[in-house]
Amino acid sequence: MKRKSLTQIVGVVLLIFGFVGHAQTVSISGTVSDDQGPLPGVNIVEKGTTNGITTDFDGNFTISASSNEATLVFSYIGYATQEIPIKGQSVLNITLEADAQALNEVVIVGYGTSNKRELTGSVSTIKKDAIVNVVAGNPTASIQGKLAGVQIELPGGQPGGSANVFIRGVNSLSNAAPLYIVDGLFVDNMDYVNPNDVQDISVLKDAAAAAIYGARAANGVILIKTNHGIKNERVKVTFKSRIGFDTPSKKLDFISGQQYTDYLNQRFENDGEATRVTHNGVNTDWQDENLSSGVVEDIGFGISGGGENSSFYASGNYFNQDGILAGSGFKRINLRVNSRSQFGKFTLTESLGIAEGKLQENNWFGWDGVSVPTLALRNPNNDGGFEAPSQAIHGPGGINQYGLATLEDNLITTRTVFGSVKLDYDITESLKASINYGIDYRNRKFFQFTPTYFMSTVDAVFNVNDKNDLTEVRSDEINIVLEPTLSYNQTFDKHKVGAVLGYTYFKENQNFSGIYGQGTAANSIKNVGALPSTDQNILLGQNNEAGLESYFGRLNYSYDGKYLFSATMRRDASSRFDPENQVGYFPSFSAGWNVSDEDFWSIEAINYFKIRASYGELGSYPDTYYPTSAVFAENVSNVSFGGAINPGLAQTALADTELIWETTKTFDIGVDMGLFDNKLYITADYFSKNIEDVLVAINGPSTSGVSSPTIRNAGSLVNKGLEFDVTYRKPEEGNFNYTIGANISFNLEGKADEIPNPVLGPAIDEDLRVVNRTLTNQPIGAYYGYKVEEKVNPATGDFVRIDVNGDGQITAEDQTVIGNPTPDFIYGLNFTANYKDWDFGLNFSGVQGNEIYNVGRYYNILWQDGGKLSEVLNSWTPSNTDTNIPRASISDAAGNKAPSSFFVEDGSYFRLRNLDVGYTFKNDVFGLDWVQDIRLSMNVQNVFVITGYSGYDPDVSSTNGGRANRNTGVPGFRDTVNPLLSRGLDARVYPNARTFMFGVQATF
C-alpha cells in the first residue's frame, strides 16, 4: 500500500514538472500588493490585446508582452486600475490603491484565488485589521459576530479555552468542526496561531467553494493566510505591547451563612426530620474567593521586508492571561518565520510557525454547585489546610471546591511546529506547476498531582485523600501532507478559463503513553519515577495511524465576465474505512450571472448585481481512527485457571464493516449587489443541506454480550438557512471615514431527520440524569424532560407537571422536548472609523432564540448539598405558597430534581464584544526620523451584554469536564465530551470576564 502510494506521488510530480515552456518575446515578472500585503487574482492584460493573466495566491505574476513598448493594465475589484508602460523593464512591483467607488473584496479559495465578480460559491472573508484588536488566548474569538453563517460558542472567559465553531449549522453527530488550513497545511484548529501573523481568513461555506476539499469539507473550510512580506519594501520593524486586566463581569447572589443555616433547618422540617443545626458563626463568600481580577499581557514584534526577488516576515509573541478564576491561567509563546523567493521561473514559499502553550485549569469550580458558606476559609488542623462539610454542622454533605482546586496541581503543556514549503514553476505564462509539503507536529504533556489531604469523613471519595495521586501522559501527533498541483489560467478574447488538477497524500499519526499512580514518598515529590511499583498503577497508551489519498480537479469558465461556470470533483480514499468502502466521490457544480453587465440593465442605484447558484456533495468521516474494528477490553473477562486468576479479553463493542462516508448534499442560491456607486454592498444566500448516512450509535440487545452500542450509518440530518451580509463604506473623502458592516443568519430548519434510537448526551449529576436527547424530527441535542407550570402546587410545594399526552395521569410518557439549544438566528454589527489620526472600532454580536439548560441553577436550588442562590429564600413553605421555587427537601420524594422546563432559560443575548480606540503619531515622531509611527490604544472587551439569562454568561460552549466525563480515563486525562450532544448545558462554565487593555504599537 505504501509503495503504491509513493509510486503514484512520484508519477504525478514527474508529470507536472515534465512540461516544457515555450520561448518568450519579452518577459515581465513581479508582485502586485496593497498596503496590507500581496493581492491574489489581480487581472493583468497587455493593453490593446487579449493577452492576460492573473496573479497567483501570493500576488506573483509572469507575463510575456509583444514588445518593450507595450503597456500593462492592472485591474482588481475594489482598487483603482493602473496602466504601467514596460519601457524595457523586466521586473514590475505594483502597489494598487483602494478605490472606494469599486467593490472591495479579496477572496481566497481552495488551491487558488478568485475575485468577487467571478466567484460562484459562498465565501466570507475577514482581514487582519478586524482580527488583531481582539485580545484573546484563542484567536477564534476574534471572528465571533463578524461572518455570516459562522456561529462561535466560546467557553466563557476561560483562558486558552477552545471554542465550538459551526458553519451553517450542525452537519454531523460525531464531529462538526470545520477543516482548518494554514498556508496550505491541514491543522486541527487555529488555537495556536498568533493573530498578528494572520493576513486574512476565508471561510468556504457551500459545496461550490468547499468541494475541492471533499471528504473533510462537510462542516465548512477555514483558510488562513499568514504574512510573507512584500517585495521591494524596506525592512520594517513593528513592536506591539498591550497590558491590562480581566475582571469578573457578573457575580451571582448566594445566601449567607445564617441564611443557609435557616434554609437547612427548613429542609429538615419539610422532610419531617427532627435534626436541626446551629449557625457556627462562619460566613465565607466562596464566590469572592474564587473570582478575582487577573493580569493580561500581549507583547510581540514583527519584522518584514523584501528585495527585488524575495520577501520575508518574522515575528514573536508572548501572551499571558492569569484568569479570573483561582487555579487557572494560560501562557502562549509564538515564533514565525515566513519567506518567498523567486529564481527565474521558480518561486519558493516557506511558512514555519512554532508555539508553546501552558494551560492550567480549575477542575472544581461549579462541581455539584458551590461550597456552603458555613465552611471556614482555612482549617490548619486538617491535612492540606481546608475543611469540607460535616453533617452535624454543615448539612448532609458536599465538598470544598475552592480547597480542591487550590490543592490540585495541573498543567497541560502543548508544543506545536507547523510548517510548509511550496515550490512553484511557471511552465508558461498560463500554466503553473506546484508542489506543497507540510508537517503539523504537536506534542502534549498532561500533568496532574493531588497531594494527601483530609477535609471531612462525609463524601470521602472527594474529601479524603490518603495517598497522593499523580498522572503524567505524553502524546505526539504528526500530520504530513504532500500536494502536487497543476494550474492553468488564460484569457481568449471574451473567454476566460481556469483549471486546477491535484493530488493529496495526507497521513495522520497519533500516539500517547502515560501512567496514573498513587503514593509517592512525600507531597513534595511529583515525579512518576517516585511512584511505588504496584499492580494498582494504571498504564495508558495508544498508537493510531490513518491515511487519506485524494485526486481533485476544478474547472472555471467565464464568458465576457457575465456568464460564470465552475465544476469540481474530488476522489478521496481513507484508511479509516474497510478496503471495499474506502473511496468516496464529491462533485459540485455552480454558475453565476453578472446581470448588471447586460446592456438592458438600467437600474442606476444598483451598480452591480449577480445571481449565483450551486449544488454539490461534501464528505465527513469518523472522528475515530478505527471505526470498523471491534473493541476488546482487558481484565473484564478474567478467569480462574490452575489455581490463579488469569487475565482475559472480552469484546465490548461490535463493529459494522460496511461503514461509509457521511455525505452532505447542499444547495445554495445567492445574490451579490453593489449600490450607490458601490458604497453599499449586500450579499444574501439561501442554503439547504441534507446529510445522509449519519453515524449513529445503535443500542444492541442485552443478549449480544457487548456493553457498548454499535456505530452505523443509520441517521440523517437537515439544515436550511438564510444569510445576509451588508457593508457600507463611506468614500475616503475628508477627515472622517467609516465602514459599517452587519450580518445575520437565520436557522430556518435544523433537526435530526431520522434517528433509529435516541442519542443521549452526558449525565449531569451522580444520579446519572441526562438532559440532552436527539430524536427523529427534533433539534440536535434538544432538552428532554417534564413541562411544569410556572407556580408550584400551593398545597404540596412540588412542581405541577403537565399531562402532555392527555391520558389523565402523569407518567414517564409525559416527558417531551422542553428546549432547543440551536438559535433562531445569530447576528453581528461592526463599525470602524478614522478621524484624522484617531481610529475607532466597535464589534457587536448577538444570538436570538436559543435556550440554555441551567445546570448551575439545578445544583444551587434543588441539589441536596452545597451553597444556594438567594432564590431559595422564596422556596415554598406553609406560609409562602404563591411561588415558583419548590419546597426545600433533602429526600426529594416528589422528584422535583428530574429534568424539567424549570431549568430551561432563554439564552438570547446582545453583546458589545469589543471597543477599541487609538491615536497614531505619524511622520518624524518626536523628532526621530527612524520612527515611522506610534499608536496608543485603549481596548475594552465584553463591554456589556443584554440578556435575560440568570447564569454567569449566556455564551455556553460545552460541558467538558466535571460529571460529564467523570467515569472515563483517569484524573488529569479524561475523555473529551462531544459538544454536539451536550450543547446549551451550563454546567461548570467558566465565568466571562470584562477585559481592559492599554497598548502601544511602534513601527520603525
C-alpha angles and dihedrals in degrees: 000000000000092000091050091051092050091050091052092049093050091046094053093046092051090048092053097046093040094080117107121219123227127234119280127219098206117354121204124180136174147116132282116211144160127212090283099050143279118351120221122207098025111159114236118186132172103240115254094015139078091238105122147141139177130238117259130241091288097044095258125139142175121192135169117223129199094244146346089264094062124113124223121215116211115197134168133165109260094024137084114259116247129201113204123186112221096217093179096310119141097190126050121178110186131193114201121209121225113255113210090197092064137062108279107206131126115194128192116191133181113300093350148018139267136185119235094252093059098039117115098177134072110262131160122199137194129190133221094257090062092051110044098060093067112086110210141136088232115049090207086081090066094070098048110127094004103093128056114238094017116111117190121191110196124205093243110259097327110146111238093002120154118241130220111242120195121183110199095342135302112322101176140028094220106042126001098168116125124242111261121207121184114191090334095314123119111232133172096240143331095255094118099040115113106236090215090063095055116105097183143329128224123194115204107207111168134048094259090061101033106034092089085073090051115174096035100039104081091101094046132262129260114202116197121192119192129206118276099173129245129274119248093016122132117243109281124193121197124189122190129184125176122175128175145119143263121228129183109269094203141012129197126232112250127178124255129246095266092045090051092052091050091046092050092052090050088055091053090049092049090052092049094245124144093215116117132175131207123222108257094208094253119128111174118175099212092180090061091046092051099042125057141134120288135196121250122198128183113175127164150139138214132200123192140162144128148209133214094290105017146044136188143191129193130176145170131196138183120198125182128175118177094195128227092249121081113252096021136104146130136218127184133182120193132189125180135180119183129171143168126200132180122210109180106291092353125088121188118198121187130187124182128172127179124186140171124194130186115197124188117187135196101226096183110049107117093005103153088344124291136320119270114261093232091071114103117242090236137012111190091186091069126076104259094021100260137097134214129203121293117197097236093058111016107029137257099334145290139145141265103248094182092051093050093048091048094049096045117087113201135160134170112201117194124187120185134185116184123169144148139198121205126189119195125191122192102217090177133343090275103031124069132177120203138178124194126193122185141174128197111191124181127181121186135185119196112197129176130165126180116186127215115278144158123213107149142335089237114095087005092183087074104019101052127052112177094174126037116245127225129186124179122171127171122195136184126198124181127178121188126193129187118184126174113185139180119207132187129190124173139154120214111186102292094351122092120187129187128176140169130192124185152157129220129202110185124176128185126198125182130173136159139173133183149140139237118200145148138227116042112178094260140002088250091063109081103166126114089224088068094058112111116248105254140141087241091075113102116221117206128197146142138170122198134176133178138166137204123199119188144176120196142173140180132193123197124187133175132178119209089336089284108085117050132187134176133177129183134187129183129180115200130186118190128189089213088084131060113273094257092055103037098104126080132173122214118188132176136185128192140170138188138192123203093209095178090065091064119104091236094059107112107157101120096190092057108063096173130028127168133173119201136175136183143182128188150137124248130189139224126187130198121285089225123081099225108026094154095055124092117243122235125186130204126231095016095099103037118160137198111245130161092000093303138089111254124196118245140188124237128189107239100174135031120222132220108218091192095070114139137179122298103240126208114200107197135184124191133181121181147162132216120201137182116196137186098017088326093294089125118051123187130186122184128180137181116196136182125193129189112188114200134188091025113185110247132174107242117204113229129207118274088243090068089079095227128111101204129068122250120248112231140163091253108126142070134200135198129210127179127168150157126223135191129186120184127183129179120190120190110219114260095255125133127351098306121067129161146171126211121194130182133177135180131182123196123205100215094173132357120162149119104273095194129003120170094211135002114285107216130209126219126297115262100203144019089270087065095240112172122205106174118073130167114209137170112285091006134107117275111265094005119174115254126198145087125325109227133191120254093250128048123240103282091213099051106016092232130124116274105229119208120239096234099176093043097231092133097250139076113243139144087275089072092068111110143155107305102173147008124221092198114094123232088228142348126209146177138199122198131184129184126174143170127206113181103301095346124095130191135191135185126181120188125181132182145181125199134191102012123124132219128210102220103215090170090061089048091058096038096051110027109016115111096240141024134058121313140223118248088253088082088069084074093052118136116275129163086265096042108052102143098079144105094223112091124229118286109255138162097195094044092203091173093055096239089156092066113113108279143155089265089083096045115100137177108264097194117132144166115208137185092216101178137017118183129180125178142172122202126206106208139193121013092003112208088348092299109129091191092063111083098187144331123211123198116197145180121203130187121187128196088016093173140337126207110208143132093220114122098207128085095277137347093225095098118170113167148342095229110153131018119058091346094076101013094120097051132084120339133297108295094017111061128154119269113251116235102249092204093067096045103041117152097019108136095205114148093335112176108250114250121249135218108227127206116191133180119194148179126200123187129187120201 
